[in-house]
Coordinates of C-alpha atoms and ligand atoms in Angstrom, one line a residue:
Chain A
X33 CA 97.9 81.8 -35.0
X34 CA 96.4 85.2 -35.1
X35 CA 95.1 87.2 -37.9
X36 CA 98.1 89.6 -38.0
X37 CA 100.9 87.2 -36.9
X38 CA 99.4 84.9 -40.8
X39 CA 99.6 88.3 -42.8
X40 CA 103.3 89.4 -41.2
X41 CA 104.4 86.2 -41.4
X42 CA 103.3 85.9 -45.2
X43 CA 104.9 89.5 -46.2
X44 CA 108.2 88.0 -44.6
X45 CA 107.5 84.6 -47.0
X46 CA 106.8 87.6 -50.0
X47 CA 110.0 89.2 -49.2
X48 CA 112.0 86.6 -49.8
X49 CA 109.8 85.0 -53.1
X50 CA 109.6 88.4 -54.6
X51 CA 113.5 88.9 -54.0
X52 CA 112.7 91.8 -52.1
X53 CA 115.2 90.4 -49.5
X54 CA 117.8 90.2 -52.1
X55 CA 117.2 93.3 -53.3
X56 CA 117.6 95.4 -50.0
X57 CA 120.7 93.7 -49.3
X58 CA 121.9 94.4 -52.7
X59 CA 121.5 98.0 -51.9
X60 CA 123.4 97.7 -48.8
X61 CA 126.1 96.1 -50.6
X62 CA 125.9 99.3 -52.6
X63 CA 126.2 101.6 -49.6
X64 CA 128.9 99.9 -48.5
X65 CA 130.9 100.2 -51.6
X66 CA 130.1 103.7 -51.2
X67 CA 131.7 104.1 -47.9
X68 CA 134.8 102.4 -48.9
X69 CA 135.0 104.3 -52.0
X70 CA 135.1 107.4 -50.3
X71 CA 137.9 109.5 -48.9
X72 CA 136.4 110.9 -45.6
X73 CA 138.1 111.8 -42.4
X74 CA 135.0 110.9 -40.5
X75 CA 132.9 108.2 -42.2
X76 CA 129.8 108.7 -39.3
X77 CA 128.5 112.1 -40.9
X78 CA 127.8 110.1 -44.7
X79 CA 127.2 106.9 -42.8
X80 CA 123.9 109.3 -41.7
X81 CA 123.4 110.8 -45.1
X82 CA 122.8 107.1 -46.4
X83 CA 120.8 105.8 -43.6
X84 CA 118.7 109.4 -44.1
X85 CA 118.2 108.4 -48.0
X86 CA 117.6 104.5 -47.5
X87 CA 115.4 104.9 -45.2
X88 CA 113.0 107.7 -46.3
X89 CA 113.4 106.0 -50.3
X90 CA 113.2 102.2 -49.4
X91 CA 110.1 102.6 -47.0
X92 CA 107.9 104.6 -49.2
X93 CA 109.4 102.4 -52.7
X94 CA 109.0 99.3 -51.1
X95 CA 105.1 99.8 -50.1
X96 CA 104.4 101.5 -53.1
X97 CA 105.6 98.6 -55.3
X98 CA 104.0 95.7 -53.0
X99 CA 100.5 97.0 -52.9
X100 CA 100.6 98.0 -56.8
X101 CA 101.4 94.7 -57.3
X102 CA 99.1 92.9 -55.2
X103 CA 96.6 95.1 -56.3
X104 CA 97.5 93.7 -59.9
X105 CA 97.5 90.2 -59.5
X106 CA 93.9 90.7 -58.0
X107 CA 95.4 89.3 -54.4
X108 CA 93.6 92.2 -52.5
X109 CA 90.8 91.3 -53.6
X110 CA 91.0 88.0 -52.2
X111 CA 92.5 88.9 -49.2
X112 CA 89.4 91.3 -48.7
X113 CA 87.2 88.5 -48.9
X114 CA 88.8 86.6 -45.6
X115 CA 88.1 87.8 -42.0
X116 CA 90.7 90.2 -41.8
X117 CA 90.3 93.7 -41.4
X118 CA 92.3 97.4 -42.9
X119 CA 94.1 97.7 -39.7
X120 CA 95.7 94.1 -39.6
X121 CA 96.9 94.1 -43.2
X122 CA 98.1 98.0 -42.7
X123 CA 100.3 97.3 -39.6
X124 CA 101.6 94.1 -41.3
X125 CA 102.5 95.5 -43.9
X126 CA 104.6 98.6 -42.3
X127 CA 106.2 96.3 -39.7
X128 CA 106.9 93.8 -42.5
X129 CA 108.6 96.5 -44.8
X130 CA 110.3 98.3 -41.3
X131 CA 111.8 94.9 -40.5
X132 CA 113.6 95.2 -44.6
X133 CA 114.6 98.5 -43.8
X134 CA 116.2 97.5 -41.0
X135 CA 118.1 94.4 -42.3
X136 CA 119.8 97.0 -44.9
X137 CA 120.8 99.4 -42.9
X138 CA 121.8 96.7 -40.1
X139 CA 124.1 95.4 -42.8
X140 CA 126.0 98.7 -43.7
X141 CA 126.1 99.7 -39.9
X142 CA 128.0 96.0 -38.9
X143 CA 130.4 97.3 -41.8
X144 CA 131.0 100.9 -40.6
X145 CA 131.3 99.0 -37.1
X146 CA 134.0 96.5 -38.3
X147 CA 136.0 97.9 -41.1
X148 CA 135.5 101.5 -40.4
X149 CA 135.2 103.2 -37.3
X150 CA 131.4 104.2 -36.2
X151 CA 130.0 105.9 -32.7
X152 CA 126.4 105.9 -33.0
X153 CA 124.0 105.4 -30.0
X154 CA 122.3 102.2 -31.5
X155 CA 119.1 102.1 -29.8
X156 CA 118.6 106.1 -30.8
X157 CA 119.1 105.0 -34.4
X158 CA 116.5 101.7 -34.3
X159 CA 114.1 103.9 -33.0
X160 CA 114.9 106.9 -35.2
X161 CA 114.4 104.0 -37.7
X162 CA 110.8 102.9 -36.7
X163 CA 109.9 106.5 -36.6
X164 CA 110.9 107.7 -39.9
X165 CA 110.1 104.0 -41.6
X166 CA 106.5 104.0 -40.5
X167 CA 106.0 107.7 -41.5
X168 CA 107.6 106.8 -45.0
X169 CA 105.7 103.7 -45.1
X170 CA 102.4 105.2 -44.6
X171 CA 103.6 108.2 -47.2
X172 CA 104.2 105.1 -50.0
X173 CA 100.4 104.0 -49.0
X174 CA 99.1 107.3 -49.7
X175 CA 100.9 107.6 -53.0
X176 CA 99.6 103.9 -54.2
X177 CA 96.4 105.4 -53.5
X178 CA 96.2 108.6 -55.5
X179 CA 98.1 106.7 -58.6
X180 CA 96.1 105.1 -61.1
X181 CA 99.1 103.4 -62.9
X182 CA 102.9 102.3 -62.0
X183 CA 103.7 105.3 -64.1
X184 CA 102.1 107.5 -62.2
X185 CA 103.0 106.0 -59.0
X186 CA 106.7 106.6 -60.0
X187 CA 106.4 110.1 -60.9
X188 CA 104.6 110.4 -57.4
X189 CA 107.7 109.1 -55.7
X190 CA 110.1 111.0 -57.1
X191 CA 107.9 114.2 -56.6
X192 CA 107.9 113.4 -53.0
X193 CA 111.6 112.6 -53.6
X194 CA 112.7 115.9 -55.3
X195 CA 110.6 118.1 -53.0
X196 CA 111.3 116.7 -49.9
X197 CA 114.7 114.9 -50.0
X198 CA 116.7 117.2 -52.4
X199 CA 116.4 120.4 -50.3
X200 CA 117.5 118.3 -47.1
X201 CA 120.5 116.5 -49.0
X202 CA 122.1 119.8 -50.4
X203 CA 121.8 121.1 -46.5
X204 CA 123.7 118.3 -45.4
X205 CA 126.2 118.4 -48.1
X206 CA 126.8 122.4 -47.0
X207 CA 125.9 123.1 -50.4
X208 CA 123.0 125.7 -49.5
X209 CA 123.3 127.5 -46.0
X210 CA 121.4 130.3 -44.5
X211 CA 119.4 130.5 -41.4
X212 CA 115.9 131.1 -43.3
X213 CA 116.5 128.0 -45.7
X214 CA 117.4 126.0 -42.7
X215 CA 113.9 127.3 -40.7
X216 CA 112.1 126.5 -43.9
X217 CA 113.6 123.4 -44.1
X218 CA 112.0 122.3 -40.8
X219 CA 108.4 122.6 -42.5
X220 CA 109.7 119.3 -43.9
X221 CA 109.1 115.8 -42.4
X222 CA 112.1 114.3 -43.9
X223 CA 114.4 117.4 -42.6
X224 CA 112.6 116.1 -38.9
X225 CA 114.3 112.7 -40.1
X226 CA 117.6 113.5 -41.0
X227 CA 117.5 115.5 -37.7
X228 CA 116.8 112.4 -35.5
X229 CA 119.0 110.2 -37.8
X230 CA 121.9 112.8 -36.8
X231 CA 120.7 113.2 -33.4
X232 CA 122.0 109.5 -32.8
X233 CA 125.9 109.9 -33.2
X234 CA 125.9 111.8 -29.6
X235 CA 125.5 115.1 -28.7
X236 CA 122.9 116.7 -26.5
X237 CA 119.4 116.6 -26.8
X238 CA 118.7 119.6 -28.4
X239 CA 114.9 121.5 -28.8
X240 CA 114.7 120.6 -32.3
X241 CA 115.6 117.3 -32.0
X242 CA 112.5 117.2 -29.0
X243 CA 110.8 119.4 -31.9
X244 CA 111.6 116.6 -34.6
X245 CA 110.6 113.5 -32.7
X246 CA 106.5 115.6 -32.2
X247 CA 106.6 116.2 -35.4
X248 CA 107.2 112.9 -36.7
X249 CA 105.0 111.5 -34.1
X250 CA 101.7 113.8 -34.9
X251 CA 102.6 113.5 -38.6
X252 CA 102.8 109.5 -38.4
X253 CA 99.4 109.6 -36.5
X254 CA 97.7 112.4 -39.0
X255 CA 99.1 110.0 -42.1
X256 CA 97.9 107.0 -40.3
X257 CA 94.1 108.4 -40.2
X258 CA 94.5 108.9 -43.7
X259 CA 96.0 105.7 -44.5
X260 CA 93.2 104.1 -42.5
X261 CA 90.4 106.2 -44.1
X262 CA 91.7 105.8 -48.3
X263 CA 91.9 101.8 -47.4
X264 CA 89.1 100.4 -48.6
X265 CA 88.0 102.8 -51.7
X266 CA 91.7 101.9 -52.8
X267 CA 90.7 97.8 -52.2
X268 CA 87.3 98.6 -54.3
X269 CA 88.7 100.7 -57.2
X270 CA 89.3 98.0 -60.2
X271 CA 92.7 98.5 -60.8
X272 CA 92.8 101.2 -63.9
X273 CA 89.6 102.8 -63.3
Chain B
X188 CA 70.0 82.6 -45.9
X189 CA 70.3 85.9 -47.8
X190 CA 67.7 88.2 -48.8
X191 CA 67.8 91.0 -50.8
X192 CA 65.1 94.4 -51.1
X193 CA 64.8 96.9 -53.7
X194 CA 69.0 96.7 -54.3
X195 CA 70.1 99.6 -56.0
X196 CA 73.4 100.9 -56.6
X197 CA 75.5 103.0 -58.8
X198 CA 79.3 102.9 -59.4
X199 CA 81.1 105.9 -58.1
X200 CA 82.0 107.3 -61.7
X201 CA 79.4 106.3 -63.4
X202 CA 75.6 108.9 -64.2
X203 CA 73.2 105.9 -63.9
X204 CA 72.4 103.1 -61.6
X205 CA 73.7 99.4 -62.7
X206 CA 71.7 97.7 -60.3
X207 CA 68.0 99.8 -60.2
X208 CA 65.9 98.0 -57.4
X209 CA 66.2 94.0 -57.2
X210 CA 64.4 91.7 -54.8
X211 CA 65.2 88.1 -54.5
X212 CA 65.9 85.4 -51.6
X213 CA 68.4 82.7 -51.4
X214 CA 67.2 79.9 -49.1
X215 CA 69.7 77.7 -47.1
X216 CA 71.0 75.1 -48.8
X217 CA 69.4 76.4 -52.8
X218 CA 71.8 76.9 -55.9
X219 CA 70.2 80.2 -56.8
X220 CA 71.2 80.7 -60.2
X221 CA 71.5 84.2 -61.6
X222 CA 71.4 85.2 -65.3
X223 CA 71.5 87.7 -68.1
X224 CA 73.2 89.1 -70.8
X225 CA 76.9 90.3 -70.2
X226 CA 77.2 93.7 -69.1
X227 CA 73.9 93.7 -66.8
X228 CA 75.3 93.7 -63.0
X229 CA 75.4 89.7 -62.2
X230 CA 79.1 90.4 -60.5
X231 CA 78.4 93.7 -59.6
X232 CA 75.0 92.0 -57.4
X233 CA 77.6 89.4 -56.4
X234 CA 80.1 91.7 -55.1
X235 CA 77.6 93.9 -53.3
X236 CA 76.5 90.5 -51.3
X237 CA 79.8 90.0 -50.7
X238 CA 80.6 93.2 -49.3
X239 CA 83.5 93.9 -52.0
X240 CA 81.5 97.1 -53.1
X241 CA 80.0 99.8 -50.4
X242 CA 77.0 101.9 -50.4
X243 CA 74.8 100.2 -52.0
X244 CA 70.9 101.6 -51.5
X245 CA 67.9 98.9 -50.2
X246 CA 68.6 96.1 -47.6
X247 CA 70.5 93.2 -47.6
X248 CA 70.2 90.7 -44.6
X249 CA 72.6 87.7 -44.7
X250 CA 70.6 85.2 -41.6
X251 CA 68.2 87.5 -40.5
X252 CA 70.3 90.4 -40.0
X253 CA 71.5 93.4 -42.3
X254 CA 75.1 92.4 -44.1
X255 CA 76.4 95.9 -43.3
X256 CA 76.4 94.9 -39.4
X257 CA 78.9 92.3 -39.8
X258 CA 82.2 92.1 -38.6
X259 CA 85.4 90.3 -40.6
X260 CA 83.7 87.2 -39.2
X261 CA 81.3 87.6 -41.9
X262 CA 83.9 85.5 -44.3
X263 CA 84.2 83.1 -42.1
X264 CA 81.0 82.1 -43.4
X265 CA 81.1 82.9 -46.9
X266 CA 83.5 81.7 -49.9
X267 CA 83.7 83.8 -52.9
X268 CA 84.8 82.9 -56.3
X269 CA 86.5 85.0 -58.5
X270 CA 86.4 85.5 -62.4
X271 CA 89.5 86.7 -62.3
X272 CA 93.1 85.6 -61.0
X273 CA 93.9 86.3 -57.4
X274 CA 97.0 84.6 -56.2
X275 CA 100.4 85.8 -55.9
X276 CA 101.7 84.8 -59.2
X277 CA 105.2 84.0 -57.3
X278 CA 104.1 81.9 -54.8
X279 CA 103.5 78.1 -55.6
X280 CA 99.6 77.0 -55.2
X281 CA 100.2 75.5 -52.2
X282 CA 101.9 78.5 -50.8
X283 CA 98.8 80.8 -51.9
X284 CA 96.4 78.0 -50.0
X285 CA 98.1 77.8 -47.2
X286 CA 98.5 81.4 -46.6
X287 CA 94.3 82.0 -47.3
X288 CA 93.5 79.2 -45.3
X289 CA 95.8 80.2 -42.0
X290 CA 93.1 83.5 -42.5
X291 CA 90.2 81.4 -41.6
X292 CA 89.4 79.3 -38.4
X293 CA 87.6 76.8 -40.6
X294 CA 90.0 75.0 -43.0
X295 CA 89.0 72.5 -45.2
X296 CA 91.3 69.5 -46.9
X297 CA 93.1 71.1 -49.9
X298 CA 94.9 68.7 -51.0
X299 CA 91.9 66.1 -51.3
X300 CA 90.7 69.3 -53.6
X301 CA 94.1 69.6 -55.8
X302 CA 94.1 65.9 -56.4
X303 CA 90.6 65.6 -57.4
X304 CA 90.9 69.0 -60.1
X305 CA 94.2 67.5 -61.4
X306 CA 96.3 70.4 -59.8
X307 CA 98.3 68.4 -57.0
X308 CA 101.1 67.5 -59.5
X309 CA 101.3 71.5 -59.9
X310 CA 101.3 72.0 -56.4
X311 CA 104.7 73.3 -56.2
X312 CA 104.3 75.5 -59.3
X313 CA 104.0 79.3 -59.0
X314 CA 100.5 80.4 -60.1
X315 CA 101.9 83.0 -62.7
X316 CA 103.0 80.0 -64.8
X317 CA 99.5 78.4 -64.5
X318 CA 97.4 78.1 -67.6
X319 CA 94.0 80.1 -67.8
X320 CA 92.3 76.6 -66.6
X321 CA 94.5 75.8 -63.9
X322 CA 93.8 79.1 -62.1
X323 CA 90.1 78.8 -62.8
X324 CA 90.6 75.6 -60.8
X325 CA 92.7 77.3 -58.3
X326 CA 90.3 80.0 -57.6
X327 CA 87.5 77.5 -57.1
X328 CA 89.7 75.8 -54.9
X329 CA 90.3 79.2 -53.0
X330 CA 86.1 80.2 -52.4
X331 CA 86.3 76.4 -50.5
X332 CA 89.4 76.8 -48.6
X333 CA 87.2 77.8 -45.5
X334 CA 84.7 75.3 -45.6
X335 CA 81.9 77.7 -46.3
X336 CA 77.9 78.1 -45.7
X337 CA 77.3 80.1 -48.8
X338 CA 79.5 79.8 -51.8
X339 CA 79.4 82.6 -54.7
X340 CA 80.3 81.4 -57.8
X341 CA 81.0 83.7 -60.6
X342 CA 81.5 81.4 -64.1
X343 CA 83.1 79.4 -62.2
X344 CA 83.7 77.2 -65.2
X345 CA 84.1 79.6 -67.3
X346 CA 87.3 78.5 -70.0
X347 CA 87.4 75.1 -68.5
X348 CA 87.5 71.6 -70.6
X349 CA 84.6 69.4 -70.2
X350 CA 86.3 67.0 -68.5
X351 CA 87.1 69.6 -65.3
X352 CA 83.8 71.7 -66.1
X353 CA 82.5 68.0 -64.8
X354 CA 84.2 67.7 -61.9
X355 CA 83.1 71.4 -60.7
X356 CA 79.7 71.1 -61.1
X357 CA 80.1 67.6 -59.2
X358 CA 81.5 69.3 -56.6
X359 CA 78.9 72.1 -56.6
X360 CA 76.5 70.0 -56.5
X361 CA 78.3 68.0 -53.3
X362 CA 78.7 71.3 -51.5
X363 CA 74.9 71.6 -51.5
X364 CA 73.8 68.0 -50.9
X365 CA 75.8 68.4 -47.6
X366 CA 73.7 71.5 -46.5
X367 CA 75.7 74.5 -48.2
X368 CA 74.1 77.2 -50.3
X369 CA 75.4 79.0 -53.8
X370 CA 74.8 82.0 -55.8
X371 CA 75.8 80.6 -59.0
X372 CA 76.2 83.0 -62.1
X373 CA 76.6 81.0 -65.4
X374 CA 76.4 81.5 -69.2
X375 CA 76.0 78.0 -69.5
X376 CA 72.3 77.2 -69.4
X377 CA 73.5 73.3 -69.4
X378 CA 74.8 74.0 -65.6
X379 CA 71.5 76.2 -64.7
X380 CA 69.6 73.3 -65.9
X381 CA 71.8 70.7 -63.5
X382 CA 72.2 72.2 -60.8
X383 CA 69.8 75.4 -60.4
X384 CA 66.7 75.2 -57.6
X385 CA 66.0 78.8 -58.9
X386 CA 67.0 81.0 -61.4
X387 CA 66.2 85.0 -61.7
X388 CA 66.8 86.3 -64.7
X389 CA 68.4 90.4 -65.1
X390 CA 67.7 92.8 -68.0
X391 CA 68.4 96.3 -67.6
X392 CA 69.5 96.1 -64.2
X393 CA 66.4 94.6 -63.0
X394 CA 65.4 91.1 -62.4
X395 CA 62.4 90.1 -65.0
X396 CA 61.8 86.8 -64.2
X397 CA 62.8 84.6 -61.3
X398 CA 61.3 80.8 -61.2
X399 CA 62.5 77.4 -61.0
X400 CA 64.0 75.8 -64.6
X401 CA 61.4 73.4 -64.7
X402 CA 58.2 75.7 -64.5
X403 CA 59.9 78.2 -66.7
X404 CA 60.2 75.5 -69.6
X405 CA 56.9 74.7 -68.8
X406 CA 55.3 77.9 -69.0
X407 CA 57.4 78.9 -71.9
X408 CA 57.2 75.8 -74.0
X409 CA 54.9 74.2 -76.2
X410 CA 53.8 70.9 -74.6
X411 CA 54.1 69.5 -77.7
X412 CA 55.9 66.2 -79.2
X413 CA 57.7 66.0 -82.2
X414 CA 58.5 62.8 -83.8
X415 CA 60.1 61.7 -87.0
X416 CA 59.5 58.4 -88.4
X417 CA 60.3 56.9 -92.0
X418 CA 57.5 56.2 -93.9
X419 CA 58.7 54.0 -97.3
X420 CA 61.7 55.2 -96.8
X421 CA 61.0 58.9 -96.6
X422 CA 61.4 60.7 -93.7
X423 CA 58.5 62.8 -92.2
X424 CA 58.0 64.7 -89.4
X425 CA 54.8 65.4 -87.2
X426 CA 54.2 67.6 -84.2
X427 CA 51.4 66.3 -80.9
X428 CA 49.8 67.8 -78.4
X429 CA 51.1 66.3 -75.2
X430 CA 47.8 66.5 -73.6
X431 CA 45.6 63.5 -74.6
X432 CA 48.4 61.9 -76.4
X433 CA 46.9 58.5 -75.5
X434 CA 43.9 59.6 -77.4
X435 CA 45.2 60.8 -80.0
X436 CA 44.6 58.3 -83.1
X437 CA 46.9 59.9 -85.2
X438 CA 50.0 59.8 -82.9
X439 CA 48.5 56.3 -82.5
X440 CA 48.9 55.1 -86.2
X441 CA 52.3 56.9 -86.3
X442 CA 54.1 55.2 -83.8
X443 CA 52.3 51.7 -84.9
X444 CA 53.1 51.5 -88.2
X445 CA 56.0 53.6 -88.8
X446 CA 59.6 53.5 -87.8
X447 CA 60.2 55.8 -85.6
X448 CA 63.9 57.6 -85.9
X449 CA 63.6 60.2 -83.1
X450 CA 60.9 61.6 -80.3
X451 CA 61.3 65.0 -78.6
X452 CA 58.9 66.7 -76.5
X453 CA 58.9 70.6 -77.3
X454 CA 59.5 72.1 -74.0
X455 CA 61.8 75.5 -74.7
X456 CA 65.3 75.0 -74.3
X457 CA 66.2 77.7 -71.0
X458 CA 68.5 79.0 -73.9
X459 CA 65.4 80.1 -75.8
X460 CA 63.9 81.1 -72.7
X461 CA 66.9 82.9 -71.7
X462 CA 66.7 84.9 -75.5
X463 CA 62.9 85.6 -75.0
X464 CA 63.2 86.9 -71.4
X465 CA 65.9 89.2 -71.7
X466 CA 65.9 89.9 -75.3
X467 CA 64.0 93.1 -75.0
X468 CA 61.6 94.0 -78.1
Ligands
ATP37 N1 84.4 99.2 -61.5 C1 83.4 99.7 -62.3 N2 83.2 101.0 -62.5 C2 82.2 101.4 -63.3 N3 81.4 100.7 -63.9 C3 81.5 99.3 -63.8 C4 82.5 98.8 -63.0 N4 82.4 97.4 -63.0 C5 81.4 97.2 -63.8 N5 80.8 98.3 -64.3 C6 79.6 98.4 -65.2 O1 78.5 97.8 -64.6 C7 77.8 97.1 -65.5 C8 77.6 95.7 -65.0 O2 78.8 95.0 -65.0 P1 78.9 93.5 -64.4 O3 80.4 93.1 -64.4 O4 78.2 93.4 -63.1 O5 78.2 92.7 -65.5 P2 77.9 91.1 -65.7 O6 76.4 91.0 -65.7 O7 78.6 90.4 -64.6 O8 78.5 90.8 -67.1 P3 79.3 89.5 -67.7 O9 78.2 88.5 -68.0 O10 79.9 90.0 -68.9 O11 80.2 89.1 -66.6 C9 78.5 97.2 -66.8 O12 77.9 98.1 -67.6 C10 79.9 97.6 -66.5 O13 80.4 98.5 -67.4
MG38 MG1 80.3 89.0 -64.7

């Protein structure tokens, strides 16, 4: 068995051990008692404002808390000591915390499918999915790195969260319009998201949805240098100092 | 097998070097032991060798060639011990061995390991209810999972019970009859003296003194005897030269007509030794 198939397969075995499995489909149970709660004539529109917010959230949450914690328990450390190198544990652990994100919003999709009625193109959202996930994945790396405590890691998040997510959401809830907040809005990497995440319930294939997908891709690749490159100080700074 | 020039290095955040120029060699299949007083770089020299800390200044060639041109495959080779705990604390122990040892192309038997360190009925256990023993144990278990050349040991029994302190330093002392070598760091000067070929010893971030055990009690101790006897029922006590003992006529009447109690040559204890090498003053 290779090098990366050991360390996916051992975040999968993690997942479940750590309840992180139970925990992502406790949140889709959650989404899905949101749907059902509310009154909408077209249930597609917030199906996409959920899959916007689990996704961006979960991804960078879930990497954040994992490596904190392995960092803690000294398991890095060990890890560091076998033959494996940044890039293997890296892309297992993104394809590992994609494959979470997935299940949840898999979950809540099969229940807008059944129970309510849904029209998404499907393979546009799975790869909307990856796209977004990784970049969110690889944002929750950088903000393990730059946090010296779990405290601090939080606040991190919900920096991210607030500046980045909040504008987007009241856009997509009509609650601020205006040409120039819009254009500013698409400085953002997570208005790029929800663009692609709406791109997939049909419509043409606009310029800023061709705009979206380049910038997601250039800002994955720019965020995965950086991932790359913060690796290893992050492995050798003693967890506190 | 490893060997080591004018080391130096400096934490990141810190204004002065730990580790200020060190030279030593590890030969294949030696238990190199190194000592000194807490606080004077023995794990941070460890974890430069292992390549857990970077840019370190001097040279550092692991079989003839610098460590810094290694690839992973450089851990194939090595096993590292760790003061610390490093397991997922949710997994069971045989999860967390299983999952190290599918990292390595060399796996060696685990269980036979857990059985013989008392752990196997804890097997199924997660490691974040082990006691502070049991995952010393674990982690000891964890630098052999790969069946390695070189073994670096930091206290590795360090808060264990006599009974499994035995049973390490058997093994360590196994893993070098069968051809493997060890950087051993130890407070215990009891282990140094079992199991050590050398011993340096580190004050001040430099090494003052490297040597085997047996010519450092030599050259530090007294060469002398010291026996107590009972002489109409008092007990005295006299110190001899061990040179010309044979000769000596006073030694002589001593041991013929008196009953001896006890007989103790005088070389230092590598305690003492330890206290008067890197004591300062
Ligand atoms: N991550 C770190 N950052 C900064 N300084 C450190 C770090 N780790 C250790 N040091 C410092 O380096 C010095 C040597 O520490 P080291 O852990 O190597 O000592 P040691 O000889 O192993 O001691 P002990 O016998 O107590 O284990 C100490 O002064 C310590 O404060
Ligand atoms: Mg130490």
């Amino acid at each position: 068995m290779t090098v990366f198939l050991t360390l996916f397969l051992g975040e999968l075995q993690r997942m479940k051990k750590y309840h992180i499995l139970t925990a992502s489909i406790l949140v889709s149970f959650f989404w899905i008692g949101m749907l059902h709660l509310i009154e909408v004539p077209d249930i597609t529109a917030f199906f996409m404002i959920l899959v916007f917010f689990d996704i961006v959230s979960m991804a960078i949450v879930m990497i954040g808390v994992t490596i904190f914690f392995e960092k803690q328990e000294g398991v890095l450390k060990s890890l560091f000591v076998a033959p494996i190198n940044r890039l293997e544990f890296i892309s297992s652990k993104t394809i590992a915390n994609l494959i979470s994100n997935l299940i949840t919003i898999a979950i809540v999709y099969l229940y807008a499918l059944i129970v309510q009625d849904i029209n998404i193109n499907v393979v546009g959202l799975l790869l909307a999915i990856i796209l977004i996930g990784t970049f969110h994945s690889f944002v929750g790396f950088l903000i393990v790195y730059r946090s010296k405590g779990f405290t601090e890691m939080l606040i991190g998040m919900m920096k991210y969260f607030i500046v980045f997510m909040i504008p987007v959401a009241l856009e997509e809830f009509g609650l601020i319009t205006g040409d120039l907040f819009s254009n500013i809005l698409f400085l953002l990497p997570t208005k790029a998201s929800s663009t692609l995440i709406t791109a997939t319930t049909g419509g043409p294939i606009t310029g800023e949805v061709i705009l979206a997908t380049v910038y997601l891709l250039i800002g994955t690749l720019v965020l995965a240098y950086f991932v790359n490159k913060g690796f290893r100080k992050f492995v050798i700074r003693e967890s506190g100092v | 097998m490893f060997s080591i020039k004018n080391l130096q290095y400096r934490y990141p955040n810190n204004e002065e070097d730990t580790i200020k120029g060190i030279d030593f060699e590890i030969k294949t299949g030696e238990i190199f032991g190194l000592l000194g007083p807490s606080g004077v770089g023995k794990s941070t020299t460890q974890k430069i060798l292992t390549r857990q800390l970077d840019n370190f200044r001097g040279e550092i060639r692991y079989q003839d060639k610098s460590i810094t041109e290694y690839d992973k495959n450089f851990y194939q080779d090595i096993g590292v011990g760790f003061e610390m705990p490093v397991h997922f604390s949710k997994l069971t122990a045989e999860e967390n061995l299983d999952f190290f040892k599918k990292l390595y192309s060399s796996r060696a038997d685990t269980d036979q390991m857990l059985k013989r360190l008392g752990l196997y009925s804890d097997k199924d256990k997660k490691v974040g209810e082990f006691s502070k023993g049991m995952k010393v144990r674990l982690n000891f278990i964890r630098a052999l999972l790969n069946n390695p050349r070189m073994l670096f040991l930091d206290e590795p029994t360090n808060g264990l019970d006599p009974k499994n302190a035995r049973i390490i330093k058997n093994m360590i002392a196994e893993f070098k009859a069968e051809g493997g070598t060890v950087l051993l760091t130890t407070h215990l000067m009891n282990d140094v003296e079992e199991l050590c070929d050398q011993v340096a010893f580190m004050a001040d971030g430099k090494i003052v003194e490297i040597n085997t055990p047996k010519n450092l009690k030599l050259e530090y101790g007294s060469r002398q005897l010291k026996v107590e006897y009972s002489d109409n029922a008092e007990v005295k006590e006299a110190n001899f030269k061990l040179d010309d003992l044979g000769e000596n006529q006073k030694f002589l009447q001593v041991i013929k007509n008196n009953r001896i109690l006890t007989m103790h040559s005088q070389e230092m204890t590598l305690d003492n030794i330890f206290i008067k090498i890197t004591g300062g003053s």
